[in-house]
DNA sequence: CATGAATGAGCTTTCATTCAT
DNA sequence: GATGAATGAAAGCTCATTCAT
């Protein structure tokens, strides 16, 4: 049986090179724009530079995107895809102790963030999101909230299994999420990182975070609800 | 017979109007600048608008502040720098248990952040710092570093008094600071908070943070260095 | 049947209008800039006016010249620098008596100065150089020094050939150069020339200068190193 | 018998200090303005700086001079005084050989120029005179022309006494004057002088000038109209 | 489709001039 | 008279956007 994609491929055989390049244009522009918006911010990025990096002329950019703002929106839309679903599956499939799950989740998350540009996009949204309310709402609904629920699910699992003490259902996840977002920001903000950039080892930071939180979440030996 | 004016003069031996306005100018400009920087960002705010909001002309602004960047620095100094020193004093003067100190420090910090717009300024620097390196450096040196040291001092105090277990000297303070900065961002980022702004109760969030961290930092009963 | 346009195309295989204009732009701007700099001075000339006179917009000017100062330098290069090299070649190629060379050099210089506006540019630099140190340095290096060396070379040639008596190597050329610069000034300074402009015949002035200097430089008959 | 001035002094005895300072104000302002106009040019000099150097406030300056332009005119008017008459007398009184007179005249002129600010004023007139036609005309009539006639008188004297050969009556003086004006400019023009400022010894330059000109003017031994 | 020359509104900053005190 | 705070018209330069080719 063929997937939908492969059917589409059969119906629309490879177009002439020129045509194909034409179709690739928007993607190249989006990629160039993402890199530059992240690097220099929205206002400080000149459309000419985006065009140059994408290998086209300034005029061509406006053929595909009505304005610099529309280009920004397209960049964010293009990059906000739920990688989060995979994390959810992994969590559900795991069956060891929750502290171990948490450790692996946190480090796995960072691995993904490092590999993709997600941190950069978060930075972008936090920095310039105020100017684009629909995008901000979209990002919140599609990224922030699911991420929060993911952490909530892990905490709940720990409590259900008697491994964690109970924490506030709303703010507990947030305390953890905040540190993850902070790490993402730190790597993309000249102000936060500055000269100390090289000094922050993400993995060591995450370990310190995990040590503190896991101790804080663990049930004190004496207080164990155990009983006879 | 006395004129109304001369009566006023007798009753209110204030300075000449011009004089009084002159002394008020910097404050009015600072206030207007803070409001607009927060509302629209540093780059997107035009000095003319700041001046207009302060009720003066463009030229007058430059009578008091040498440049837009200097104006920003003055805003930061006016709202943050001084306060950090006060926190340092309060910490040194305190002589109760460190967990209590930490609670009072964290809540006191938030109180100040809420009263002024310091949180918004942090948001600003994270958003636009990359484009204004001098401002970013200034902010790092005058705000980020001192804040980090403040937290480090509290942690060290707890350890010295046998109240806290030892944490990584570099990342420990950062884990705490990250949550504070996150809270500041949350309140000023449409992306993070959006329309749900009202849903986050800062004080409850901070309590959750303190509960988790203080538990995580406290020395487990059994491991007590007791002796005897 | 051919359209008029296609006939024209066949007859006049010129570039597209846009293209042709593009190539003409720098020249038109240079010309406009020279005229206005001379008329109103460097500082008092607004770039917008230059652009307008060249028939383009302000922005277009900056497409071709990075700044007002660079535009000025281009004007100088366009009008003077190249010509100095030509004089040097002519001097080297000449093989008659040095007094004849000097006469032809001096009159040739004036011919060039009259044709272009180089004199006016010298006036400009003397007037405004102090306020634009970079321009002054450029002018000194590219114009004053080479001109001085040109004269020095002629004097040295005369001495080497036994036609001129020896004069101070530093001040000799300067005495001559001063008169040439003075003539340039006279023609462009309301103060020096005023309404009496018509009264000064440059060629007669230069002849008087040459007569005096050449007599002054020539070796007195009796003092001839002859011998016997 | 009393001069007019001393009579005036008797009628208007010394006023109160404050009053006297009031009368001195314009003079102090003129002095400060001259120094700054010469140093930085008209446009580049800020009225505030003039006022500060004169020890008054910006507003006070406008109490005495209607505008910056009027101040400039006043500065020039105030400084153009004919020291030239003294030179004329000295020339008439002299009874040695003309070459000696010329040497002493040229060096005396420079001594005076150095002592006063005349060179600076010449520079000022040449630089900014175009904007003030009346001043330019006045300066020409009162300074340039008389100076030219002074030189012409010396040349004529030399010819009348059989010491000089005949030169063009109009351009001969000019050739000499040009070198003197050039020297005055050199000392006040960053462009001409630049880094070599220290290298030009005015007296050596004038000697070279005199050597060349006097040789050029002297009657060749053989051609002497002597006769029996 | 693609180009890139051309545009012009917009920005920060300066400074001669005014005028309430 | 004297002050200096306040003004606002420029100026040089940038860059998103347009459109003739």
JSON list of C-alpha atoms in Angstrom, two decimals, chain A residues 27-224:
[
{"chain": "A", "resi": 27, "resn": "UNK", "atom": "CA", "xyz": [12.06, 27.13, 1.84]},
{"chain": "A", "resi": 28, "resn": "UNK", "atom": "CA", "xyz": [15.50, 28.56, 1.28]},
{"chain": "A", "resi": 29, "resn": "UNK", "atom": "CA", "xyz": [14.23, 31.97, 2.21]},
{"chain": "A", "resi": 30, "resn": "UNK", "atom": "CA", "xyz": [12.57, 30.66, 5.36]},
{"chain": "A", "resi": 31, "resn": "UNK", "atom": "CA", "xyz": [15.77, 28.94, 6.40]},
{"chain": "A", "resi": 32, "resn": "UNK", "atom": "CA", "xyz": [17.87, 32.03, 5.80]},
{"chain": "A", "resi": 33, "resn": "UNK", "atom": "CA", "xyz": [15.36, 34.20, 7.59]},
{"chain": "A", "resi": 34, "resn": "UNK", "atom": "CA", "xyz": [15.22, 31.92, 10.61]},
{"chain": "A", "resi": 35, "resn": "UNK", "atom": "CA", "xyz": [18.98, 31.91, 10.96]},
{"chain": "A", "resi": 36, "resn": "UNK", "atom": "CA", "xyz": [19.19, 35.69, 10.71]},
{"chain": "A", "resi": 37, "resn": "UNK", "atom": "CA", "xyz": [16.19, 36.52, 12.87]},
{"chain": "A", "resi": 38, "resn": "UNK", "atom": "CA", "xyz": [17.64, 34.34, 15.59]},
{"chain": "A", "resi": 39, "resn": "UNK", "atom": "CA", "xyz": [21.10, 35.76, 15.20]},
{"chain": "A", "resi": 40, "resn": "UNK", "atom": "CA", "xyz": [20.25, 39.45, 15.04]},
{"chain": "A", "resi": 41, "resn": "UNK", "atom": "CA", "xyz": [16.60, 39.84, 15.92]},
{"chain": "A", "resi": 42, "resn": "UNK", "atom": "CA", "xyz": [13.73, 40.83, 13.69]},
{"chain": "A", "resi": 43, "resn": "UNK", "atom": "CA", "xyz": [14.26, 44.55, 13.39]},
{"chain": "A", "resi": 44, "resn": "UNK", "atom": "CA", "xyz": [18.02, 44.31, 12.97]},
{"chain": "A", "resi": 45, "resn": "UNK", "atom": "CA", "xyz": [17.84, 41.80, 10.14]},
{"chain": "A", "resi": 46, "resn": "UNK", "atom": "CA", "xyz": [17.75, 43.38, 6.70]},
{"chain": "A", "resi": 47, "resn": "UNK", "atom": "CA", "xyz": [15.68, 41.70, 4.04]},
{"chain": "A", "resi": 48, "resn": "UNK", "atom": "CA", "xyz": [18.52, 42.14, 1.62]},
{"chain": "A", "resi": 49, "resn": "UNK", "atom": "CA", "xyz": [20.71, 39.97, 3.78]},
{"chain": "A", "resi": 50, "resn": "UNK", "atom": "CA", "xyz": [18.08, 37.27, 3.97]},
{"chain": "A", "resi": 51, "resn": "UNK", "atom": "CA", "xyz": [17.74, 37.33, 0.20]},
{"chain": "A", "resi": 52, "resn": "UNK", "atom": "CA", "xyz": [21.49, 37.22, -0.30]},
{"chain": "A", "resi": 53, "resn": "UNK", "atom": "CA", "xyz": [21.87, 34.27, 2.04]},
{"chain": "A", "resi": 54, "resn": "UNK", "atom": "CA", "xyz": [19.09, 32.47, 0.17]},
{"chain": "A", "resi": 55, "resn": "UNK", "atom": "CA", "xyz": [20.86, 33.22, -3.06]},
{"chain": "A", "resi": 56, "resn": "UNK", "atom": "CA", "xyz": [18.17, 35.40, -4.59]},
{"chain": "A", "resi": 57, "resn": "UNK", "atom": "CA", "xyz": [17.62, 39.09, -5.06]},
{"chain": "A", "resi": 58, "resn": "UNK", "atom": "CA", "xyz": [15.76, 41.39, -2.78]},
{"chain": "A", "resi": 59, "resn": "UNK", "atom": "CA", "xyz": [12.91, 41.69, -5.23]},
{"chain": "A", "resi": 60, "resn": "UNK", "atom": "CA", "xyz": [12.41, 37.94, -5.36]},
{"chain": "A", "resi": 61, "resn": "UNK", "atom": "CA", "xyz": [11.83, 37.77, -1.64]},
{"chain": "A", "resi": 62, "resn": "UNK", "atom": "CA", "xyz": [8.86, 40.06, -2.01]},
{"chain": "A", "resi": 63, "resn": "UNK", "atom": "CA", "xyz": [7.53, 37.81, -4.72]},
{"chain": "A", "resi": 64, "resn": "UNK", "atom": "CA", "xyz": [7.03, 35.11, -2.12]},
{"chain": "A", "resi": 65, "resn": "UNK", "atom": "CA", "xyz": [6.31, 37.09, 1.01]},
{"chain": "A", "resi": 66, "resn": "UNK", "atom": "CA", "xyz": [4.24, 40.21, 1.02]},
{"chain": "A", "resi": 67, "resn": "UNK", "atom": "CA", "xyz": [6.32, 41.90, 3.69]},
{"chain": "A", "resi": 68, "resn": "UNK", "atom": "CA", "xyz": [9.03, 41.36, 6.24]},
{"chain": "A", "resi": 69, "resn": "UNK", "atom": "CA", "xyz": [6.38, 40.72, 8.86]},
{"chain": "A", "resi": 70, "resn": "UNK", "atom": "CA", "xyz": [4.69, 38.06, 6.79]},
{"chain": "A", "resi": 71, "resn": "UNK", "atom": "CA", "xyz": [8.04, 36.43, 6.31]},
{"chain": "A", "resi": 72, "resn": "UNK", "atom": "CA", "xyz": [8.53, 36.35, 10.06]},
{"chain": "A", "resi": 73, "resn": "UNK", "atom": "CA", "xyz": [5.18, 34.73, 10.56]},
{"chain": "A", "resi": 74, "resn": "UNK", "atom": "CA", "xyz": [5.93, 32.15, 7.92]},
{"chain": "A", "resi": 75, "resn": "UNK", "atom": "CA", "xyz": [9.26, 31.37, 9.57]},
{"chain": "A", "resi": 76, "resn": "UNK", "atom": "CA", "xyz": [7.65, 30.67, 12.90]},
{"chain": "A", "resi": 77, "resn": "UNK", "atom": "CA", "xyz": [4.77, 28.69, 11.42]},
{"chain": "A", "resi": 78, "resn": "UNK", "atom": "CA", "xyz": [7.20, 26.66, 9.39]},
{"chain": "A", "resi": 79, "resn": "UNK", "atom": "CA", "xyz": [9.21, 25.67, 12.43]},
{"chain": "A", "resi": 80, "resn": "UNK", "atom": "CA", "xyz": [6.61, 25.07, 15.06]},
{"chain": "A", "resi": 81, "resn": "UNK", "atom": "CA", "xyz": [5.93, 21.41, 14.68]},
{"chain": "A", "resi": 82, "resn": "UNK", "atom": "CA", "xyz": [5.08, 19.12, 17.51]},
{"chain": "A", "resi": 83, "resn": "UNK", "atom": "CA", "xyz": [8.07, 17.03, 18.33]},
{"chain": "A", "resi": 84, "resn": "UNK", "atom": "CA", "xyz": [6.34, 16.89, 21.61]},
{"chain": "A", "resi": 85, "resn": "UNK", "atom": "CA", "xyz": [4.14, 13.94, 20.68]},
{"chain": "A", "resi": 86, "resn": "UNK", "atom": "CA", "xyz": [7.19, 11.69, 20.55]},
{"chain": "A", "resi": 87, "resn": "UNK", "atom": "CA", "xyz": [8.15, 12.64, 24.08]},
{"chain": "A", "resi": 88, "resn": "UNK", "atom": "CA", "xyz": [4.64, 11.82, 25.25]},
{"chain": "A", "resi": 89, "resn": "UNK", "atom": "CA", "xyz": [4.87, 8.34, 23.76]},
{"chain": "A", "resi": 90, "resn": "UNK", "atom": "CA", "xyz": [8.26, 7.71, 25.30]},
{"chain": "A", "resi": 91, "resn": "UNK", "atom": "CA", "xyz": [6.99, 8.71, 28.71]},
{"chain": "A", "resi": 92, "resn": "UNK", "atom": "CA", "xyz": [3.99, 6.43, 28.47]},
{"chain": "A", "resi": 93, "resn": "UNK", "atom": "CA", "xyz": [6.16, 3.54, 27.34]},
{"chain": "A", "resi": 94, "resn": "UNK", "atom": "CA", "xyz": [8.70, 3.90, 30.15]},
{"chain": "A", "resi": 95, "resn": "UNK", "atom": "CA", "xyz": [8.30, 1.63, 33.13]},
{"chain": "A", "resi": 96, "resn": "UNK", "atom": "CA", "xyz": [11.25, 2.23, 35.43]},
{"chain": "A", "resi": 97, "resn": "UNK", "atom": "CA", "xyz": [11.36, 4.56, 38.47]},
{"chain": "A", "resi": 98, "resn": "UNK", "atom": "CA", "xyz": [10.12, 8.06, 37.83]},
{"chain": "A", "resi": 99, "resn": "UNK", "atom": "CA", "xyz": [13.34, 9.83, 38.93]},
{"chain": "A", "resi": 100, "resn": "UNK", "atom": "CA", "xyz": [15.11, 7.87, 36.22]},
{"chain": "A", "resi": 101, "resn": "UNK", "atom": "CA", "xyz": [12.41, 8.80, 33.74]},
{"chain": "A", "resi": 102, "resn": "UNK", "atom": "CA", "xyz": [12.78, 12.46, 34.69]},
{"chain": "A", "resi": 103, "resn": "UNK", "atom": "CA", "xyz": [16.53, 12.42, 34.24]},
{"chain": "A", "resi": 104, "resn": "UNK", "atom": "CA", "xyz": [16.23, 10.80, 30.85]},
{"chain": "A", "resi": 105, "resn": "UNK", "atom": "CA", "xyz": [13.40, 13.10, 29.81]},
{"chain": "A", "resi": 106, "resn": "UNK", "atom": "CA", "xyz": [15.26, 16.26, 30.74]},
{"chain": "A", "resi": 107, "resn": "UNK", "atom": "CA", "xyz": [18.48, 15.23, 29.06]},
{"chain": "A", "resi": 108, "resn": "UNK", "atom": "CA", "xyz": [16.58, 13.93, 26.03]},
{"chain": "A", "resi": 109, "resn": "UNK", "atom": "CA", "xyz": [14.77, 17.21, 25.72]},
{"chain": "A", "resi": 110, "resn": "UNK", "atom": "CA", "xyz": [18.04, 19.12, 25.71]},
{"chain": "A", "resi": 111, "resn": "UNK", "atom": "CA", "xyz": [19.49, 16.78, 23.14]},
{"chain": "A", "resi": 112, "resn": "UNK", "atom": "CA", "xyz": [16.57, 17.54, 20.86]},
{"chain": "A", "resi": 113, "resn": "UNK", "atom": "CA", "xyz": [16.71, 21.23, 21.51]},
{"chain": "A", "resi": 114, "resn": "UNK", "atom": "CA", "xyz": [20.38, 21.28, 20.69]},
{"chain": "A", "resi": 115, "resn": "UNK", "atom": "CA", "xyz": [19.95, 19.31, 17.49]},
{"chain": "A", "resi": 116, "resn": "UNK", "atom": "CA", "xyz": [17.08, 21.40, 16.15]},
{"chain": "A", "resi": 117, "resn": "UNK", "atom": "CA", "xyz": [16.61, 25.13, 16.32]},
{"chain": "A", "resi": 118, "resn": "UNK", "atom": "CA", "xyz": [13.83, 24.97, 18.86]},
{"chain": "A", "resi": 119, "resn": "UNK", "atom": "CA", "xyz": [15.67, 27.00, 21.41]},
{"chain": "A", "resi": 120, "resn": "UNK", "atom": "CA", "xyz": [16.29, 29.70, 18.87]},
{"chain": "A", "resi": 121, "resn": "UNK", "atom": "CA", "xyz": [12.64, 29.78, 17.95]},
{"chain": "A", "resi": 122, "resn": "UNK", "atom": "CA", "xyz": [11.62, 30.04, 21.57]},
{"chain": "A", "resi": 123, "resn": "UNK", "atom": "CA", "xyz": [13.98, 32.95, 21.92]},
{"chain": "A", "resi": 124, "resn": "UNK", "atom": "CA", "xyz": [12.46, 34.48, 18.81]},
{"chain": "A", "resi": 125, "resn": "UNK", "atom": "CA", "xyz": [8.95, 34.11, 20.12]},
{"chain": "A", "resi": 126, "resn": "UNK", "atom": "CA", "xyz": [9.78, 35.54, 23.52]},
{"chain": "A", "resi": 127, "resn": "UNK", "atom": "CA", "xyz": [11.66, 38.44, 22.01]},
{"chain": "A", "resi": 128, "resn": "UNK", "atom": "CA", "xyz": [9.40, 39.50, 19.18]},
{"chain": "A", "resi": 129, "resn": "UNK", "atom": "CA", "xyz": [6.21, 37.63, 19.93]},
{"chain": "A", "resi": 130, "resn": "UNK", "atom": "CA", "xyz": [4.52, 40.68, 21.39]},
{"chain": "A", "resi": 131, "resn": "UNK", "atom": "CA", "xyz": [4.26, 42.16, 17.92]},
{"chain": "A", "resi": 132, "resn": "UNK", "atom": "CA", "xyz": [2.52, 39.10, 16.52]},
{"chain": "A", "resi": 133, "resn": "UNK", "atom": "CA", "xyz": [-0.30, 38.12, 18.86]},
{"chain": "A", "resi": 134, "resn": "UNK", "atom": "CA", "xyz": [-1.72, 35.33, 16.70]},
{"chain": "A", "resi": 135, "resn": "UNK", "atom": "CA", "xyz": [1.66, 33.69, 16.50]},
{"chain": "A", "resi": 136, "resn": "UNK", "atom": "CA", "xyz": [2.12, 34.02, 20.20]},
{"chain": "A", "resi": 137, "resn": "UNK", "atom": "CA", "xyz": [-1.25, 32.41, 20.86]},
{"chain": "A", "resi": 138, "resn": "UNK", "atom": "CA", "xyz": [-0.47, 29.65, 18.45]},
{"chain": "A", "resi": 139, "resn": "UNK", "atom": "CA", "xyz": [2.93, 29.01, 20.01]},
{"chain": "A", "resi": 140, "resn": "UNK", "atom": "CA", "xyz": [1.45, 28.94, 23.45]},
{"chain": "A", "resi": 141, "resn": "UNK", "atom": "CA", "xyz": [-1.26, 26.48, 22.51]},
{"chain": "A", "resi": 142, "resn": "UNK", "atom": "CA", "xyz": [0.97, 24.24, 20.45]},
{"chain": "A", "resi": 143, "resn": "UNK", "atom": "CA", "xyz": [4.22, 24.31, 22.35]},
{"chain": "A", "resi": 144, "resn": "UNK", "atom": "CA", "xyz": [4.12, 25.80, 25.82]},
{"chain": "A", "resi": 145, "resn": "UNK", "atom": "CA", "xyz": [0.97, 24.13, 27.05]},
{"chain": "A", "resi": 146, "resn": "UNK", "atom": "CA", "xyz": [1.81, 20.64, 25.76]},
{"chain": "A", "resi": 147, "resn": "UNK", "atom": "CA", "xyz": [5.28, 20.90, 27.25]},
{"chain": "A", "resi": 148, "resn": "UNK", "atom": "CA", "xyz": [3.79, 21.86, 30.58]},
{"chain": "A", "resi": 149, "resn": "UNK", "atom": "CA", "xyz": [1.43, 18.89, 30.42]},
{"chain": "A", "resi": 150, "resn": "UNK", "atom": "CA", "xyz": [4.27, 16.57, 29.62]},
{"chain": "A", "resi": 151, "resn": "UNK", "atom": "CA", "xyz": [6.06, 17.54, 32.79]},
{"chain": "A", "resi": 152, "resn": "UNK", "atom": "CA", "xyz": [2.82, 17.39, 34.73]},
{"chain": "A", "resi": 153, "resn": "UNK", "atom": "CA", "xyz": [2.37, 13.85, 33.52]},
{"chain": "A", "resi": 154, "resn": "UNK", "atom": "CA", "xyz": [5.78, 12.83, 34.81]},
{"chain": "A", "resi": 155, "resn": "UNK", "atom": "CA", "xyz": [5.16, 14.44, 38.19]},
{"chain": "A", "resi": 156, "resn": "UNK", "atom": "CA", "xyz": [1.77, 12.77, 38.44]},
{"chain": "A", "resi": 157, "resn": "UNK", "atom": "CA", "xyz": [3.35, 9.42, 37.57]},
{"chain": "A", "resi": 158, "resn": "UNK", "atom": "CA", "xyz": [5.86, 9.89, 40.37]},
{"chain": "A", "resi": 159, "resn": "UNK", "atom": "CA", "xyz": [3.14, 10.71, 42.84]},
{"chain": "A", "resi": 160, "resn": "UNK", "atom": "CA", "xyz": [0.95, 7.85, 41.70]},
{"chain": "A", "resi": 161, "resn": "UNK", "atom": "CA", "xyz": [3.81, 5.45, 42.20]},
{"chain": "A", "resi": 162, "resn": "UNK", "atom": "CA", "xyz": [4.59, 6.85, 45.64]},
{"chain": "A", "resi": 163, "resn": "UNK", "atom": "CA", "xyz": [7.96, 8.18, 44.52]},
{"chain": "A", "resi": 164, "resn": "UNK", "atom": "CA", "xyz": [7.26, 11.90, 44.70]},
{"chain": "A", "resi": 165, "resn": "UNK", "atom": "CA", "xyz": [5.53, 13.92, 47.29]},
{"chain": "A", "resi": 166, "resn": "UNK", "atom": "CA", "xyz": [2.67, 16.02, 46.08]},
{"chain": "A", "resi": 167, "resn": "UNK", "atom": "CA", "xyz": [3.34, 19.41, 44.59]},
{"chain": "A", "resi": 168, "resn": "UNK", "atom": "CA", "xyz": [1.06, 22.08, 43.27]},
{"chain": "A", "resi": 169, "resn": "UNK", "atom": "CA", "xyz": [-0.45, 20.70, 40.10]},
{"chain": "A", "resi": 170, "resn": "UNK", "atom": "CA", "xyz": [-0.18, 23.98, 38.22]},
{"chain": "A", "resi": 171, "resn": "UNK", "atom": "CA", "xyz": [3.06, 25.52, 39.44]},
{"chain": "A", "resi": 172, "resn": "UNK", "atom": "CA", "xyz": [5.07, 22.37, 40.01]},
{"chain": "A", "resi": 173, "resn": "UNK", "atom": "CA", "xyz": [5.54, 21.67, 36.32]},
{"chain": "A", "resi": 174, "resn": "UNK", "atom": "CA", "xyz": [6.17, 25.34, 35.72]},
{"chain": "A", "resi": 175, "resn": "UNK", "atom": "CA", "xyz": [9.10, 25.43, 38.11]},
{"chain": "A", "resi": 176, "resn": "UNK", "atom": "CA", "xyz": [10.76, 22.72, 36.12]},
{"chain": "A", "resi": 177, "resn": "UNK", "atom": "CA", "xyz": [9.78, 24.13, 32.75]},
{"chain": "A", "resi": 178, "resn": "UNK", "atom": "CA", "xyz": [11.13, 27.50, 33.74]},
{"chain": "A", "resi": 179, "resn": "UNK", "atom": "CA", "xyz": [14.60, 26.10, 34.11]},
{"chain": "A", "resi": 180, "resn": "UNK", "atom": "CA", "xyz": [14.44, 24.40, 30.76]},
{"chain": "A", "resi": 181, "resn": "UNK", "atom": "CA", "xyz": [13.25, 27.54, 29.02]},
{"chain": "A", "resi": 182, "resn": "UNK", "atom": "CA", "xyz": [15.87, 29.52, 30.86]},
{"chain": "A", "resi": 183, "resn": "UNK", "atom": "CA", "xyz": [18.57, 27.24, 29.52]},
{"chain": "A", "resi": 184, "resn": "UNK", "atom": "CA", "xyz": [17.24, 27.67, 26.01]},
{"chain": "A", "resi": 185, "resn": "UNK", "atom": "CA", "xyz": [17.27, 31.43, 26.45]},
{"chain": "A", "resi": 186, "resn": "UNK", "atom": "CA", "xyz": [20.68, 31.51, 28.00]},
{"chain": "A", "resi": 187, "resn": "UNK", "atom": "CA", "xyz": [22.16, 29.99, 24.92]},
{"chain": "A", "resi": 188, "resn": "UNK", "atom": "CA", "xyz": [20.53, 32.53, 22.69]},
{"chain": "A", "resi": 189, "resn": "UNK", "atom": "CA", "xyz": [20.69, 35.75, 24.61]},
{"chain": "A", "resi": 190, "resn": "UNK", "atom": "CA", "xyz": [23.73, 37.92, 24.54]},
{"chain": "A", "resi": 191, "resn": "UNK", "atom": "CA", "xyz": [22.54, 39.65, 27.67]},
{"chain": "A", "resi": 192, "resn": "UNK", "atom": "CA", "xyz": [22.18, 36.55, 29.78]},
{"chain": "A", "resi": 193, "resn": "UNK", "atom": "CA", "xyz": [25.15, 34.71, 28.43]},
{"chain": "A", "resi": 194, "resn": "UNK", "atom": "CA", "xyz": [27.58, 37.43, 27.57]},
{"chain": "A", "resi": 195, "resn": "UNK", "atom": "CA", "xyz": [31.18, 36.72, 28.24]},
{"chain": "A", "resi": 196, "resn": "UNK", "atom": "CA", "xyz": [30.36, 33.73, 30.40]},
{"chain": "A", "resi": 197, "resn": "UNK", "atom": "CA", "xyz": [28.97, 31.90, 27.44]},
{"chain": "A", "resi": 198, "resn": "UNK", "atom": "CA", "xyz": [31.63, 29.26, 27.41]},
{"chain": "A", "resi": 199, "resn": "UNK", "atom": "CA", "xyz": [31.27, 28.81, 31.13]},
{"chain": "A", "resi": 200, "resn": "UNK", "atom": "CA", "xyz": [27.82, 27.34, 31.14]},
{"chain": "A", "resi": 201, "resn": "UNK", "atom": "CA", "xyz": [27.82, 23.58, 30.61]},
{"chain": "A", "resi": 202, "resn": "UNK", "atom": "CA", "xyz": [24.18, 22.74, 29.85]},
{"chain": "A", "resi": 203, "resn": "UNK", "atom": "CA", "xyz": [24.49, 19.19, 31.06]},
{"chain": "A", "resi": 204, "resn": "UNK", "atom": "CA", "xyz": [26.05, 20.17, 34.37]},
{"chain": "A", "resi": 205, "resn": "UNK", "atom": "CA", "xyz": [23.39, 22.82, 34.81]},
{"chain": "A", "resi": 206, "resn": "UNK", "atom": "CA", "xyz": [20.66, 20.27, 34.17]},
{"chain": "A", "resi": 207, "resn": "UNK", "atom": "CA", "xyz": [22.24, 17.87, 36.63]},
{"chain": "A", "resi": 208, "resn": "UNK", "atom": "CA", "xyz": [22.27, 20.49, 39.33]},
{"chain": "A", "resi": 209, "resn": "UNK", "atom": "CA", "xyz": [18.66, 21.21, 38.52]},
{"chain": "A", "resi": 210, "resn": "UNK", "atom": "CA", "xyz": [17.73, 17.53, 38.68]},
{"chain": "A", "resi": 211, "resn": "UNK", "atom": "CA", "xyz": [19.61, 16.94, 41.91]},
{"chain": "A", "resi": 212, "resn": "UNK", "atom": "CA", "xyz": [17.89, 19.81, 43.63]},
{"chain": "A", "resi": 213, "resn": "UNK", "atom": "CA", "xyz": [14.44, 19.10, 42.30]},
{"chain": "A", "resi": 214, "resn": "UNK", "atom": "CA", "xyz": [14.52, 15.37, 42.75]},
{"chain": "A", "resi": 215, "resn": "UNK", "atom": "CA", "xyz": [15.66, 15.76, 46.34]},
{"chain": "A", "resi": 216, "resn": "UNK", "atom": "CA", "xyz": [12.96, 18.34, 46.82]},
{"chain": "A", "resi": 217, "resn": "UNK", "atom": "CA", "xyz": [10.35, 16.08, 45.34]},
{"chain": "A", "resi": 218, "resn": "UNK", "atom": "CA", "xyz": [11.39, 12.88, 47.01]},
{"chain": "A", "resi": 219, "resn": "UNK", "atom": "CA", "xyz": [9.47, 11.73, 50.04]},
{"chain": "A", "resi": 220, "resn": "UNK", "atom": "CA", "xyz": [11.44, 12.15, 53.24]},
{"chain": "A", "resi": 221, "resn": "UNK", "atom": "CA", "xyz": [12.27, 8.69, 54.64]},
{"chain": "A", "resi": 222, "resn": "UNK", "atom": "CA", "xyz": [10.56, 9.18, 57.96]},
{"chain": "A", "resi": 223, "resn": "UNK", "atom": "CA", "xyz": [7.39, 10.64, 56.49]},
{"chain": "A", "resi": 224, "resn": "UNK", "atom": "CA", "xyz": [6.85, 7.70, 54.22]}
]
